[in-house]
PDB file of N, CA and C in Angstrom:
ATOM      1  N   MET M 155       0.827  -1.187   0.000  1.00  0.00           N
ATOM      2  CA  MET M 155       0.000   0.000   0.000  1.00  0.00           C
ATOM      3  C   MET M 155       0.877   1.259   0.000  1.00  0.00           C
ATOM      4  N   ALA M 156       1.973   1.217   0.748  1.00  0.00           N
ATOM      5  CA  ALA M 156       2.851   2.384   0.823  1.00  0.00           C
ATOM      6  C   ALA M 156       3.483   2.679  -0.530  1.00  0.00           C
ATOM      7  N   GLU M 157       3.890   1.625  -1.227  1.00  0.00           N
ATOM      8  CA  GLU M 157       4.512   1.809  -2.545  1.00  0.00           C
ATOM      9  C   GLU M 157       3.505   2.368  -3.546  1.00  0.00           C
ATOM     10  N   ALA M 158       2.276   1.851  -3.526  1.00  0.00           N
ATOM     11  CA  ALA M 158       1.232   2.344  -4.426  1.00  0.00           C
ATOM     12  C   ALA M 158       0.903   3.803  -4.114  1.00  0.00           C
ATOM     13  N   THR M 159       0.906   4.149  -2.834  1.00  0.00           N
ATOM     14  CA  THR M 159       0.639   5.531  -2.438  1.00  0.00           C
ATOM     15  C   THR M 159       1.702   6.468  -3.006  1.00  0.00           C
ATOM     16  N   MET M 160       2.952   6.072  -2.889  1.00  0.00           N
ATOM     17  CA  MET M 160       4.047   6.899  -3.415  1.00  0.00           C
ATOM     18  C   MET M 160       3.951   7.034  -4.930  1.00  0.00           C
ATOM     19  N   THR M 161       3.640   5.930  -5.605  1.00  0.00           N
ATOM     20  CA  THR M 161       3.545   5.951  -7.066  1.00  0.00           C
ATOM     21  C   THR M 161       2.430   6.883  -7.524  1.00  0.00           C
ATOM     22  N   LEU M 162       1.266   6.771  -6.910  1.00  0.00           N
ATOM     23  CA  LEU M 162       0.156   7.660  -7.266  1.00  0.00           C
ATOM     24  C   LEU M 162       0.498   9.117  -6.997  1.00  0.00           C
ATOM     25  N   SER M 163       1.085   9.367  -5.868  1.00  0.00           N
ATOM     26  CA  SER M 163       1.444  10.716  -5.479  1.00  0.00           C
ATOM     27  C   SER M 163       2.383  11.347  -6.509  1.00  0.00           C
ATOM     28  N   GLN M 164       3.401  10.606  -6.903  1.00  0.00           N
ATOM     29  CA  GLN M 164       4.384  11.133  -7.853  1.00  0.00           C
ATOM     30  C   GLN M 164       3.818  11.235  -9.265  1.00  0.00           C
ATOM     31  N   LYS M 165       3.095  10.219  -9.685  1.00  0.00           N
ATOM     32  CA  LYS M 165       2.591  10.181 -11.065  1.00  0.00           C
ATOM     33  C   LYS M 165       1.557  11.260 -11.335  1.00  0.00           C
ATOM     34  N   PHE M 166       0.689  11.537 -10.355  1.00  0.00           N
ATOM     35  CA  PHE M 166      -0.411  12.468 -10.574  1.00  0.00           C
ATOM     36  C   PHE M 166      -0.264  13.789  -9.833  1.00  0.00           C
ATOM     37  N   GLY M 167       0.858  13.970  -9.152  1.00  0.00           N
ATOM     38  CA  GLY M 167       1.111  15.237  -8.481  1.00  0.00           C
ATOM     39  C   GLY M 167       0.129  15.549  -7.359  1.00  0.00           C
ATOM     40  N   ILE M 168      -0.251  14.516  -6.604  1.00  0.00           N
ATOM     41  CA  ILE M 168      -1.159  14.706  -5.472  1.00  0.00           C
ATOM     42  C   ILE M 168      -0.395  14.365  -4.194  1.00  0.00           C
ATOM     43  N   SER M 169      -0.960  14.780  -3.072  1.00  0.00           N
ATOM     44  CA  SER M 169      -0.310  14.482  -1.805  1.00  0.00           C
ATOM     45  C   SER M 169      -0.377  12.982  -1.517  1.00  0.00           C
ATOM     46  N   ARG M 170       0.538  12.512  -0.697  1.00  0.00           N
ATOM     47  CA  ARG M 170       0.513  11.105  -0.310  1.00  0.00           C
ATOM     48  C   ARG M 170      -0.766  10.785   0.455  1.00  0.00           C
ATOM     49  N   ARG M 171      -1.212  11.731   1.250  1.00  0.00           N
ATOM     50  CA  ARG M 171      -2.447  11.527   2.010  1.00  0.00           C
ATOM     51  C   ARG M 171      -3.643  11.322   1.069  1.00  0.00           C
ATOM     52  N   GLN M 172      -3.728  12.160   0.016  1.00  0.00           N
ATOM     53  CA  GLN M 172      -4.828  12.033  -0.943  1.00  0.00           C
ATOM     54  C   GLN M 172      -4.705  10.721  -1.719  1.00  0.00           C
ATOM     55  N   ALA M 173      -3.491  10.367  -2.094  1.00  0.00           N
ATOM     56  CA  ALA M 173      -3.275   9.102  -2.801  1.00  0.00           C
ATOM     57  C   ALA M 173      -3.728   7.927  -1.933  1.00  0.00           C
ATOM     58  N   TYR M 174      -3.415   7.985  -0.657  1.00  0.00           N
ATOM     59  CA  TYR M 174      -3.823   6.924   0.262  1.00  0.00           C
ATOM     60  C   TYR M 174      -5.344   6.836   0.342  1.00  0.00           C
ATOM     61  N   ARG M 175      -6.003   7.989   0.389  1.00  0.00           N
ATOM     62  CA  ARG M 175      -7.485   7.994   0.421  1.00  0.00           C
ATOM     63  C   ARG M 175      -8.058   7.349  -0.847  1.00  0.00           C
ATOM     64  N   TYR M 176      -7.468   7.686  -1.993  1.00  0.00           N
ATOM     65  CA  TYR M 176      -7.938   7.091  -3.249  1.00  0.00           C
ATOM     66  C   TYR M 176      -7.777   5.571  -3.225  1.00  0.00           C
ATOM     67  N   LEU M 177      -6.662   5.113  -2.697  1.00  0.00           N
ATOM     68  CA  LEU M 177      -6.438   3.670  -2.620  1.00  0.00           C
ATOM     69  C   LEU M 177      -7.417   2.998  -1.667  1.00  0.00           C
ATOM     70  N   GLN M 178      -7.728   3.658  -0.565  1.00  0.00           N
ATOM     71  CA  GLN M 178      -8.721   3.102   0.363  1.00  0.00           C
ATOM     72  C   GLN M 178     -10.090   2.991  -0.317  1.00  0.00           C
ATOM     73  N   GLU M 179     -10.471   4.035  -1.067  1.00  0.00           N
ATOM     74  CA  GLU M 179     -11.746   4.002  -1.782  1.00  0.00           C
ATOM     75  C   GLU M 179     -11.757   2.881  -2.819  1.00  0.00           C
ATOM     76  N   ALA M 180     -10.648   2.711  -3.516  1.00  0.00           N
ATOM     77  CA  ALA M 180     -10.556   1.659  -4.526  1.00  0.00           C
ATOM     78  C   ALA M 180     -10.706   0.280  -3.882  1.00  0.00           C
ATOM     79  N   GLN M 181     -10.097   0.090  -2.711  1.00  0.00           N
ATOM     80  CA  GLN M 181     -10.222  -1.186  -2.014  1.00  0.00           C
ATOM     81  C   GLN M 181     -11.667  -1.430  -1.581  1.00  0.00           C
ATOM     82  N   ALA M 182     -12.361  -0.372  -1.197  1.00  0.00           N
ATOM     83  CA  ALA M 182     -13.744  -0.516  -0.726  1.00  0.00           C
ATOM     84  C   ALA M 182     -14.691  -0.940  -1.847  1.00  0.00           C
ATOM     85  N   ILE M 183     -14.352  -0.594  -3.084  1.00  0.00           N
ATOM     86  CA  ILE M 183     -15.200  -0.971  -4.224  1.00  0.00           C
ATOM     87  C   ILE M 183     -15.240  -2.485  -4.350  1.00  0.00           C
ATOM     88  N   GLY M 184     -14.118  -3.123  -4.177  1.00  0.00           N
ATOM     89  CA  GLY M 184     -14.087  -4.578  -4.145  1.00  0.00           C
ATOM     90  C   GLY M 184     -14.005  -5.257  -5.506  1.00  0.00           C
ATOM     91  N   HIS M 185     -13.917  -4.500  -6.577  1.00  0.00           N
ATOM     92  CA  HIS M 185     -13.769  -5.107  -7.903  1.00  0.00           C
ATOM     93  C   HIS M 185     -13.044  -4.130  -8.825  1.00  0.00           C
ATOM     94  N   ALA M 186     -12.542  -4.658  -9.912  1.00  0.00           N
ATOM     95  CA  ALA M 186     -11.825  -3.812 -10.862  1.00  0.00           C
ATOM     96  C   ALA M 186     -12.794  -2.836 -11.536  1.00  0.00           C
ATOM     97  N   VAL M 187     -12.330  -1.632 -11.743  1.00  0.00           N
ATOM     98  CA  VAL M 187     -13.130  -0.616 -12.427  1.00  0.00           C
ATOM     99  C   VAL M 187     -12.594  -0.500 -13.848  1.00  0.00           C
ATOM    100  N   PRO M 188     -13.468  -0.621 -14.841  1.00  0.00           N
ATOM    101  CA  PRO M 188     -12.981  -0.564 -16.216  1.00  0.00           C
ATOM    102  C   PRO M 188     -12.405   0.806 -16.556  1.00  0.00           C
ATOM    103  N   VAL M 189     -11.340   0.784 -17.338  1.00  0.00           N
ATOM    104  CA  VAL M 189     -10.725   2.020 -17.803  1.00  0.00           C
ATOM    105  C   VAL M 189     -11.380   2.383 -19.131  1.00  0.00           C
ATOM    106  N   VAL M 190     -11.869   3.588 -19.220  1.00  0.00           N
ATOM    107  CA  VAL M 190     -12.528   4.017 -20.447  1.00  0.00           C
ATOM    108  C   VAL M 190     -11.633   4.980 -21.205  1.00  0.00           C
ATOM    109  N   ALA M 191     -11.818   5.001 -22.493  1.00  0.00           N
ATOM    110  CA  ALA M 191     -11.045   5.908 -23.335  1.00  0.00           C
ATOM    111  C   ALA M 191     -11.467   7.346 -23.032  1.00  0.00           C
ATOM    112  N   PRO M 192     -10.538   8.275 -23.105  1.00  0.00           N
ATOM    113  CA  PRO M 192     -10.903   9.673 -22.862  1.00  0.00           C
ATOM    114  C   PRO M 192     -11.876  10.167 -23.928  1.00  0.00           C
ATOM    115  N   SER M 193     -12.775  11.028 -23.532  1.00  0.00           N
ATOM    116  CA  SER M 193     -13.762  11.578 -24.457  1.00  0.00           C
ATOM    117  C   SER M 193     -13.241  12.860 -25.086  1.00  0.00           C
ATOM    118  N   VAL M 194     -13.678  13.091 -26.306  1.00  0.00           N
ATOM    119  CA  VAL M 194     -13.300  14.287 -27.050  1.00  0.00           C
ATOM    120  C   VAL M 194     -14.579  15.023 -27.420  1.00  0.00           C
ATOM    121  N   PRO M 195     -14.672  16.302 -27.104  1.00  0.00           N
ATOM    122  CA  PRO M 195     -15.896  17.032 -27.444  1.00  0.00           C
ATOM    123  C   PRO M 195     -16.012  17.243 -28.959  1.00  0.00           C
ATOM    124  N   ILE M 196     -17.238  17.112 -29.466  1.00  0.00           N
ATOM    125  CA  ILE M 196     -17.523  17.420 -30.865  1.00  0.00           C
ATOM    126  C   ILE M 196     -18.811  18.231 -30.922  1.00  0.00           C
ATOM    127  N   THR M 197     -19.021  18.896 -32.026  1.00  0.00           N
ATOM    128  CA  THR M 197     -20.243  19.672 -32.229  1.00  0.00           C
ATOM    129  C   THR M 197     -21.035  19.027 -33.346  1.00  0.00           C
ATOM    130  N   LEU M 198     -22.304  18.812 -33.102  1.00  0.00           N
ATOM    131  CA  LEU M 198     -23.196  18.229 -34.097  1.00  0.00           C
ATOM    132  C   LEU M 198     -24.383  19.152 -34.324  1.00  0.00           C
ATOM    133  N   LYS M 199     -24.890  19.145 -35.528  1.00  0.00           N
ATOM    134  CA  LYS M 199     -26.138  19.845 -35.814  1.00  0.00           C
ATOM    135  C   LYS M 199     -27.166  18.779 -36.166  1.00  0.00           C
ATOM    136  N   LEU M 200     -28.225  18.721 -35.363  1.00  0.00           N
ATOM    137  CA  LEU M 200     -29.278  17.736 -35.547  1.00  0.00           C
ATOM    138  C   LEU M 200     -30.621  18.445 -35.600  1.00  0.00           C
ATOM    139  N   PRO M 201     -31.591  17.850 -36.267  1.00  0.00           N
ATOM    140  CA  PRO M 201     -32.933  18.437 -36.258  1.00  0.00           C
ATOM    141  C   PRO M 201     -33.458  18.567 -34.821  1.00  0.00           C
ATOM    142  N   ALA M 202     -34.173  19.643 -34.576  1.00  0.00           N
ATOM    143  CA  ALA M 202     -34.658  19.946 -33.221  1.00  0.00           C
ATOM    144  C   ALA M 202     -35.496  18.815 -32.632  1.00  0.00           C
ATOM    145  N   HIS M 203     -36.321  18.159 -33.456  1.00  0.00           N
ATOM    146  CA  HIS M 203     -37.170  17.094 -32.913  1.00  0.00           C
ATOM    147  C   HIS M 203     -36.352  15.887 -32.453  1.00  0.00           C
ATOM    148  N   ILE M 204     -35.228  15.625 -33.088  1.00  0.00           N
ATOM    149  CA  ILE M 204     -34.369  14.519 -32.660  1.00  0.00           C
ATOM    150  C   ILE M 204     -33.709  14.870 -31.332  1.00  0.00           C
ATOM    151  N   VAL M 205     -33.218  16.086 -31.212  1.00  0.00           N
ATOM    152  CA  VAL M 205     -32.597  16.528 -29.956  1.00  0.00           C
ATOM    153  C   VAL M 205     -33.611  16.452 -28.823  1.00  0.00           C
ATOM    154  N   ARG M 206     -34.823  16.897 -29.082  1.00  0.00           N
ATOM    155  CA  ARG M 206     -35.882  16.856 -28.065  1.00  0.00           C
ATOM    156  C   ARG M 206     -36.148  15.421 -27.624  1.00  0.00           C
ATOM    157  N   ASP M 207     -36.245  14.514 -28.590  1.00  0.00           N
ATOM    158  CA  ASP M 207     -36.526  13.114 -28.264  1.00  0.00           C
ATOM    159  C   ASP M 207     -35.368  12.462 -27.502  1.00  0.00           C
ATOM    160  N   VAL M 208     -34.143  12.767 -27.901  1.00  0.00           N
ATOM    161  CA  VAL M 208     -32.980  12.187 -27.219  1.00  0.00           C
ATOM    162  C   VAL M 208     -32.882  12.731 -25.796  1.00  0.00           C
ATOM    163  N   ARG M 209     -33.130  14.019 -25.630  1.00  0.00           N
ATOM    164  CA  ARG M 209     -33.112  14.591 -24.273  1.00  0.00           C
ATOM    165  C   ARG M 209     -34.200  13.976 -23.404  1.00  0.00           C
ATOM    166  N   ALA M 210     -35.373  13.773 -23.964  1.00  0.00           N
ATOM    167  CA  ALA M 210     -36.458  13.156 -23.205  1.00  0.00           C
ATOM    168  C   ALA M 210     -36.084  11.731 -22.801  1.00  0.00           C
ATOM    169  N   TYR M 211     -35.487  10.994 -23.716  1.00  0.00           N
ATOM    170  CA  TYR M 211     -35.043   9.636 -23.400  1.00  0.00           C
ATOM    171  C   TYR M 211     -33.968   9.658 -22.314  1.00  0.00           C
ATOM    172  N   SER M 212     -33.098  10.643 -22.366  1.00  0.00           N
ATOM    173  CA  SER M 212     -32.049  10.784 -21.365  1.00  0.00           C
ATOM    174  C   SER M 212     -32.641  10.929 -19.971  1.00  0.00           C
ATOM    175  N   VAL M 213     -33.651  11.754 -19.854  1.00  0.00           N
ATOM    176  CA  VAL M 213     -34.296  11.975 -18.555  1.00  0.00           C
ATOM    177  C   VAL M 213     -34.965  10.691 -18.069  1.00  0.00           C
ATOM    178  N   ILE M 214     -35.674  10.024 -18.957  1.00  0.00           N
ATOM    179  CA  ILE M 214     -36.408   8.807 -18.583  1.00  0.00           C
ATOM    180  C   ILE M 214     -35.451   7.677 -18.209  1.00  0.00           C
ATOM    181  N   SER M 215     -34.394   7.514 -19.003  1.00  0.00           N
ATOM    182  CA  SER M 215     -33.495   6.374 -18.818  1.00  0.00           C
ATOM    183  C   SER M 215     -32.406   6.620 -17.783  1.00  0.00           C
ATOM    184  N   GLY M 216     -32.095   7.898 -17.546  1.00  0.00           N
ATOM    185  CA  GLY M 216     -30.986   8.214 -16.656  1.00  0.00           C
ATOM    186  C   GLY M 216     -29.634   8.169 -17.353  1.00  0.00           C
ATOM    187  N   ALA M 217     -29.634   7.874 -18.640  1.00  0.00           N
ATOM    188  CA  ALA M 217     -28.388   7.840 -19.419  1.00  0.00           C
ATOM    189  C   ALA M 217     -28.032   9.259 -19.850  1.00  0.00           C
ATOM    190  N   THR M 218     -26.744   9.530 -19.960  1.00  0.00           N
ATOM    191  CA  THR M 218     -26.323  10.849 -20.434  1.00  0.00           C
ATOM    192  C   THR M 218     -26.485  10.930 -21.947  1.00  0.00           C
ATOM    193  N   LEU M 219     -26.532  12.154 -22.460  1.00  0.00           N
ATOM    194  CA  LEU M 219     -26.602  12.336 -23.909  1.00  0.00           C
ATOM    195  C   LEU M 219     -25.396  11.682 -24.576  1.00  0.00           C
ATOM    196  N   SER M 220     -24.237  11.835 -23.978  1.00  0.00           N
ATOM    197  CA  SER M 220     -23.027  11.228 -24.543  1.00  0.00           C
ATOM    198  C   SER M 220     -23.158   9.710 -24.626  1.00  0.00           C
ATOM    199  N   ASP M 221     -23.688   9.080 -23.593  1.00  0.00           N
ATOM    200  CA  ASP M 221     -23.868   7.628 -23.608  1.00  0.00           C
ATOM    201  C   ASP M 221     -24.834   7.207 -24.716  1.00  0.00           C
ATOM    202  N   ILE M 222     -25.924   7.926 -24.844  1.00  0.00           N
ATOM    203  CA  ILE M 222     -26.931   7.594 -25.857  1.00  0.00           C
ATOM    204  C   ILE M 222     -26.348   7.729 -27.259  1.00  0.00           C
ATOM    205  N   VAL M 223     -25.676   8.833 -27.508  1.00  0.00           N
ATOM    206  CA  VAL M 223     -25.096   9.066 -28.837  1.00  0.00           C
ATOM    207  C   VAL M 223     -23.984   8.055 -29.113  1.00  0.00           C
ATOM    208  N   THR M 224     -23.171   7.760 -28.128  1.00  0.00           N
ATOM    209  CA  THR M 224     -22.100   6.776 -28.314  1.00  0.00           C
ATOM    210  C   THR M 224     -22.678   5.418 -28.674  1.00  0.00           C
ATOM    211  N   ARG M 225     -23.702   4.978 -27.952  1.00  0.00           N
ATOM    212  CA  ARG M 225     -24.320   3.677 -28.252  1.00  0.00           C
ATOM    213  C   ARG M 225     -24.927   3.663 -29.652  1.00  0.00           C
ATOM    214  N   ALA M 226     -25.555   4.764 -30.039  1.00  0.00           N
ATOM    215  CA  ALA M 226     -26.161   4.835 -31.373  1.00  0.00           C
ATOM    216  C   ALA M 226     -25.102   4.763 -32.465  1.00  0.00           C
ATOM    217  N   ILE M 227     -24.003   5.474 -32.283  1.00  0.00           N
ATOM    218  CA  ILE M 227     -22.936   5.455 -33.284  1.00  0.00           C
ATOM    219  C   ILE M 227     -22.285   4.081 -33.348  1.00  0.00           C
ATOM    220  N   LEU M 228     -22.050   3.459 -32.192  1.00  0.00           N
ATOM    221  CA  LEU M 228     -21.470   2.115 -32.188  1.00  0.00           C
ATOM    222  C   LEU M 228     -22.384   1.119 -32.891  1.00  0.00           C
ATOM    223  N   ALA M 229     -23.696   1.217 -32.670  1.00  0.00           N
ATOM    224  CA  ALA M 229     -24.644   0.327 -33.341  1.00  0.00           C
ATOM    225  C   ALA M 229     -24.625   0.565 -34.856  1.00  0.00           C
ATOM    226  N   PHE M 230     -24.560   1.834 -35.249  1.00  0.00           N
ATOM    227  CA  PHE M 230     -24.478   2.169 -36.670  1.00  0.00           C
ATOM    228  C   PHE M 230     -23.212   1.586 -37.292  1.00  0.00           C
ATOM    229  N   LEU M 231     -22.074   1.789 -36.633  1.00  0.00           N
ATOM    230  CA  LEU M 231     -20.810   1.282 -37.166  1.00  0.00           C
ATOM    231  C   LEU M 231     -20.801  -0.246 -37.265  1.00  0.00           C
ATOM    232  N   ALA M 232     -21.389  -0.906 -36.276  1.00  0.00           N
ATOM    233  CA  ALA M 232     -21.472  -2.365 -36.317  1.00  0.00           C
ATOM    234  C   ALA M 232     -22.312  -2.814 -37.501  1.00  0.00           C
ATOM    235  N   ALA M 233     -23.408  -2.114 -37.763  1.00  0.00           N
ATOM    236  CA  ALA M 233     -24.266  -2.464 -38.885  1.00  0.00           C
ATOM    237  C   ALA M 233     -23.569  -2.213 -40.216  1.00  0.00           C
ATOM    238  N   VAL M 234     -22.855  -1.107 -40.309  1.00  0.00           N
ATOM    239  CA  VAL M 234     -22.143  -0.774 -41.548  1.00  0.00           C
ATOM    240  C   VAL M 234     -21.037  -1.782 -41.812  1.00  0.00           C
ATOM    241  N   ARG M 235     -20.307  -2.146 -40.779  1.00  0.00           N
ATOM    242  CA  ARG M 235     -19.222  -3.122 -40.934  1.00  0.00           C
ATOM    243  C   ARG M 235     -19.761  -4.491 -41.323  1.00  0.00           C
ATOM    244  N   GLY M 236     -20.933  -4.809 -40.821  1.00  0.00           N
ATOM    245  CA  GLY M 236     -21.553  -6.092 -41.134  1.00  0.00           C
ATOM    246  C   GLY M 236     -22.001  -6.188 -42.572  1.00  0.00           C
ATOM    247  N   HIS M 237     -22.191  -5.038 -43.224  1.00  0.00           N
ATOM    248  CA  HIS M 237     -22.667  -5.022 -44.600  1.00  0.00           C
ATOM    249  C   HIS M 237     -21.588  -4.560 -45.575  1.00  0.00           C
ATOM    250  N   GLY M 238     -20.364  -4.427 -45.095  1.00  0.00           N
ATOM    251  CA  GLY M 238     -19.360  -3.838 -45.945  1.00  0.00           C
ATOM    252  C   GLY M 238     -18.331  -4.745 -46.405  1.00  0.00           C
TER     253      GLY M 238
END
C-alpha cells in the first residue's frame, strides 16, 4: 500500500495523504473498475425534434446524452461493418 501511495502521489502530483485515500476508496469498491477511453468534445447539428426526443429519453433512462449518442454510433458502425 505504501509503494502504491508513493507511485500515485508522484505520477499524478497529489499528496501522499490524498493518494492513500484514493487507494482506500478503490479497495472498498471490491472489484476492478474498467478504464474508459478519454472523451473528445464534438459539435453536431441535428434536427430539433431529434434533440428533443434524445433529451427526453435521457431523462427517462438516466443515461447521459453522450452515452446515448455513443451507443447509437457504435450500433451504426457495427451495422455498416456487417454489410461492408
